[in-house]
Amino acid sequence: PACEETPAGACGSESAPALQGFDVVEYFASDAAVQGSAAHAATAGGSLYYFSSAANRDAFAADPRAYAPQCGGFCAYGMSGADVDSHATVLCDLALDTVDTSVFKVDDGKLYLFKGASALEMMEGGDGFAANAAAAAAYYAELDLDAAFVNSNSKDCQSEVSMMWREVASSM
């Protein structure tokens, strides 16, 4: 799919919960993807998060950076640039796809999400998870986004990040 332009603000909004409302604390606490609820919501850096309990909401509120997904909640493998076929195209295509909130890895105290099981497997292969995670972090940092830019897993959000990736990738 082609990268498309969309209105700014589709990601990191206080109206669309990050990661379709999945509880980021539960990824750490129970090693599971657990749907959160608007009844236990909190905002951090301008992004809305849902939690499955008041205790998880409070834990997040005490230290949002400890639970926030890496690469803004976008596919970490896609952000790593590890696919050798075409850096710019791969980044664009993976950013347009939503992540599978049930495919994740908590590594070294950080939460990573993936487009699917094959993306996680590829992230663990090649140069290894740590090297690919470092590359993903470096490429994501090049976007120079503020903490409010978190994947809501909506099509508008995917398109917004794709537009920015196209600009970054064209300069590589």
Coordinates of C-alpha atoms in Angstrom, one line a residue:
P1 CA 0.0 0.0 0.0
A2 CA 1.1 3.5 -0.6
C3 CA 1.8 6.0 2.1
E4 CA -1.0 8.5 2.4
E5 CA -1.3 11.9 4.0
T6 CA -3.8 12.2 6.8
P7 CA -4.7 15.0 9.3
A8 CA -2.2 15.4 12.1
G9 CA -3.4 14.2 15.5
A10 CA -4.6 10.7 14.6
C11 CA -2.0 9.3 17.0
G12 CA -1.5 10.2 20.5
S13 CA -4.9 11.7 21.1
E14 CA -7.0 11.8 24.2
S15 CA -10.0 10.5 22.3
A16 CA -8.6 7.2 20.8
P17 CA -6.9 5.0 23.4
A18 CA -3.4 3.7 22.8
L19 CA -3.2 0.2 21.4
Q20 CA -6.9 -0.1 21.0
G21 CA -7.3 0.2 24.8
F22 CA -5.1 -2.8 25.8
D23 CA -3.7 -2.5 29.3
V24 CA 0.0 -1.8 29.0
V25 CA 0.7 -2.7 32.7
E26 CA -0.7 -6.2 32.1
Y27 CA 1.9 -7.0 29.5
F28 CA 4.4 -6.7 32.3
A29 CA 2.3 -8.0 35.2
S30 CA 0.8 -11.1 33.7
D31 CA 2.7 -11.5 30.4
A32 CA -0.6 -11.3 28.6
A33 CA -2.6 -8.9 26.4
V34 CA -5.6 -7.8 28.4
Q35 CA -8.2 -5.4 27.2
G36 CA -8.6 -2.3 29.4
S37 CA -11.7 -0.3 30.1
A38 CA -12.7 3.3 29.9
A39 CA -13.7 3.0 33.5
H40 CA -10.0 2.8 34.4
A41 CA -8.5 5.4 32.1
A42 CA -5.5 7.7 32.4
T43 CA -3.7 10.1 30.2
A44 CA 0.1 10.5 29.9
G45 CA 1.8 12.9 27.6
G46 CA -1.5 13.7 25.8
S47 CA -2.3 10.0 25.1
L48 CA -5.2 8.1 26.5
Y49 CA -4.6 4.7 28.0
Y50 CA -7.2 2.1 29.3
F51 CA -6.5 -0.3 32.1
S52 CA -8.2 -3.5 33.4
S53 CA -8.1 -2.3 37.0
A54 CA -7.7 0.8 39.1
A55 CA -4.5 -0.7 40.5
N56 CA -2.9 -0.9 37.0
R57 CA -4.1 2.6 36.2
D58 CA -2.4 3.9 39.4
A59 CA 0.8 2.0 38.7
F60 CA 0.9 3.5 35.2
A61 CA 0.2 7.0 36.6
A62 CA 3.1 6.7 39.0
D63 CA 5.6 5.9 36.2
P64 CA 4.2 6.1 32.7
R65 CA 7.6 5.8 31.0
A66 CA 8.1 2.4 32.7
Y67 CA 5.1 1.0 30.9
A68 CA 4.9 2.9 27.6
P69 CA 5.5 0.8 24.5
Q70 CA 8.7 1.2 22.7
C71 CA 8.6 2.7 19.2
G72 CA 5.4 4.4 20.1
G73 CA 3.6 1.0 20.0
F74 CA 4.3 0.5 16.4
C75 CA 5.8 -2.8 15.1
A76 CA 9.3 -2.9 16.5
Y77 CA 10.5 -5.1 13.7
G78 CA 9.1 -2.7 11.1
M79 CA 10.8 0.2 12.8
S80 CA 14.1 -1.7 13.0
G81 CA 14.7 -1.5 9.3
A82 CA 16.0 -5.1 9.4
D83 CA 14.2 -6.1 6.2
V84 CA 16.9 -5.8 3.5
D85 CA 14.5 -5.6 0.5
S86 CA 13.7 -1.9 0.7
H87 CA 14.1 0.1 3.9
A88 CA 11.7 2.9 2.9
T89 CA 9.0 0.6 1.5
V90 CA 9.1 -1.8 4.4
L91 CA 8.9 1.0 7.0
C92 CA 6.0 2.5 5.1
D93 CA 4.1 -0.8 4.6
L94 CA 4.6 -2.0 8.2
A95 CA 3.5 1.3 9.7
L96 CA 0.3 1.1 7.7
D97 CA -0.5 -2.2 9.2
T98 CA -1.9 -2.4 12.7
V99 CA 0.0 -4.3 15.3
D100 CA -1.4 -7.5 16.7
T101 CA -1.8 -6.6 20.4
S102 CA -1.4 -10.2 21.4
V103 CA 2.1 -10.5 19.8
F104 CA 4.5 -8.7 22.1
K105 CA 7.7 -9.2 24.0
V106 CA 8.8 -7.6 27.3
D107 CA 12.6 -7.5 27.1
D108 CA 15.0 -5.7 29.5
G109 CA 12.0 -4.0 31.1
K110 CA 10.6 -2.6 27.8
L111 CA 7.4 -3.5 25.9
Y112 CA 7.7 -4.2 22.2
L113 CA 4.7 -4.9 19.9
F114 CA 4.6 -6.6 16.5
K115 CA 2.6 -6.8 13.4
G116 CA 2.4 -10.6 13.9
A117 CA 4.2 -13.7 15.1
S118 CA 6.5 -13.7 12.0
A119 CA 7.6 -10.1 12.7
L120 CA 8.6 -11.1 16.3
E121 CA 10.4 -14.2 15.0
M122 CA 12.4 -12.0 12.5
M123 CA 13.1 -9.5 15.3
E124 CA 14.7 -12.3 17.3
G125 CA 16.7 -13.6 14.3
G126 CA 19.4 -12.0 12.2
D127 CA 21.5 -9.8 14.5
G128 CA 19.4 -10.8 17.5
F129 CA 16.7 -9.1 19.4
A130 CA 18.9 -6.6 21.3
A131 CA 20.6 -5.3 18.1
N132 CA 17.3 -5.0 16.3
A133 CA 15.6 -3.3 19.3
A134 CA 18.5 -0.8 19.3
A135 CA 18.1 -0.1 15.6
A136 CA 14.3 0.3 16.0
A137 CA 14.9 2.8 18.8
A138 CA 17.4 4.7 16.7
Y139 CA 15.1 4.9 13.7
Y140 CA 12.1 5.8 15.8
A141 CA 14.1 8.6 17.5
E142 CA 14.8 10.1 14.1
L143 CA 11.1 10.9 13.9
D144 CA 11.7 13.3 16.8
L145 CA 8.2 12.7 18.2
D146 CA 7.0 13.8 21.6
A147 CA 5.7 11.3 24.1
A148 CA 2.1 11.9 23.1
F149 CA 2.5 10.2 19.8
V150 CA 1.4 6.6 20.6
N151 CA -0.1 4.1 18.3
S152 CA -3.9 4.0 18.7
N153 CA -3.9 1.1 16.2
S154 CA -6.3 3.0 13.9
K155 CA -5.9 3.4 10.2
D156 CA -5.5 7.2 10.5
C157 CA -2.7 6.8 13.0
Q158 CA -0.9 4.3 10.8
S159 CA -1.1 6.6 7.8
E160 CA 0.2 9.5 9.9
V161 CA 3.3 7.7 10.9
S162 CA 3.8 6.4 7.4
M163 CA 3.9 9.9 6.1
M164 CA 6.6 10.8 8.6
W165 CA 8.6 7.6 7.8
R166 CA 8.5 8.4 4.1
E167 CA 10.3 11.7 4.9
V168 CA 12.9 10.0 7.1
A169 CA 13.5 7.1 4.8
S170 CA 14.0 9.3 1.8
S171 CA 16.9 11.0 3.6
M172 CA 18.7 7.7 4.3

